[in-house]
Amino acid sequence: SRLCIFNSSLILFQVYITIMMLPVIVAIVVCLASYIYRSLKPPPPRVCGVPHGPPITSPRIKLSDGRYLAYRESGVDRASANHKIIVVHGFNNSKDMELPISKDLVEELGICFLFFDRAGYGESDPHPSRTVKSEAYDIQELADKLNIGPKFYVIGLSVGAYSVYSCLKYIPHRLAGAVLVVPFVSYWWTKVPQDILCKAFKLLPEDVRWTFRVAHYVPWLLYWWLTQKWFPSSSIISGNSALLSDTDLVIIKKMLENPNPQTEKVRQQGDHECLHRDMIAGFATWEFDPTELENPFTEGGGSVHMWQGTEDRFVPREINEYISKKLPWIKYHEVQGYGHLLSEEEQKCEDIIKALLVE
């Protein structure tokens, strides 16, 4: 009977302790849930033009969904231009990028360049539901609002090239010509052979591979992945030079001697609204595969070009070589000795423009 009394007392003591500890346990669970929620949830964007947001300093057009797109023009006057070229900037860049082309060549060919901030970059409103497809229609609306005519050229640089693929798919009738410069590749395209994709993917640093996997498989975790401190997340965000070729390093050194004062505006609305959403859109499952695109210029009147540096460590050339072979109507230009920043060199940039407009 003494044992029964002891066991009963022990059970009552355990129940008492459990009841006393329950508020503490609940508090710990609530705090943990709150921490996880804050870690996963990106901060609200600092939208331009709203109270406490960055100021609007550039001309903008209003899109049909209510968003604003900021743009910049350079070159000859739009009304008298022979060629109107919409330039699509790459990752961590903006409409304030510069193409190193001589003024004489621009005037000789009569080029009007139209640069714009893609959604969430610079002074363009964020677009939480942006996709590869939406990029083409942003470009089309920009062209229509600025009355640049029924046809125009597009040049996409690096990640900005997925916008050009989108134009080739969804608005080919609006194009006078197109250029993909060191173009973005997705390692989850369905029509490119898996052995080529896997081989190219393995050439990337491990932290970059993990970031791309998160962007593709669990995009809702990308903000946490790129802001957590437990694991190395991505040298693309941190600016690690491991992905830069020797030529890239020389070009960057020259660029740093004359820094662009507008660079600070690129990410002013928040990294998640520009950089993170850019990766999420690019590495999402596409509605089409680049190898399935059709030539928009079967009757002449335009051309599509792809430029690839042989030393590019951001975009492994094997995938772009394959695409160019599957689509022989894309004129493939391989530049020996150059890396990802080949368009930052004046002669190479002029070669890109001349191939599109003159040859």
Short mmCIF file of C-alpha atoms in Angstrom, two decimals, residues 103 140 306:
data_model
loop_
_atom_site.label_atom_id
_atom_site.label_comp_id
_atom_site.label_asym_id
_atom_site.label_seq_id
_atom_site.Cartn_x
_atom_site.Cartn_y
_atom_site.Cartn_z
CA LYS A 103 28.85 58.35 -79.70
CA GLN A 140 5.50 45.37 -74.95
CA MET A 306 23.67 34.84 -78.97
#
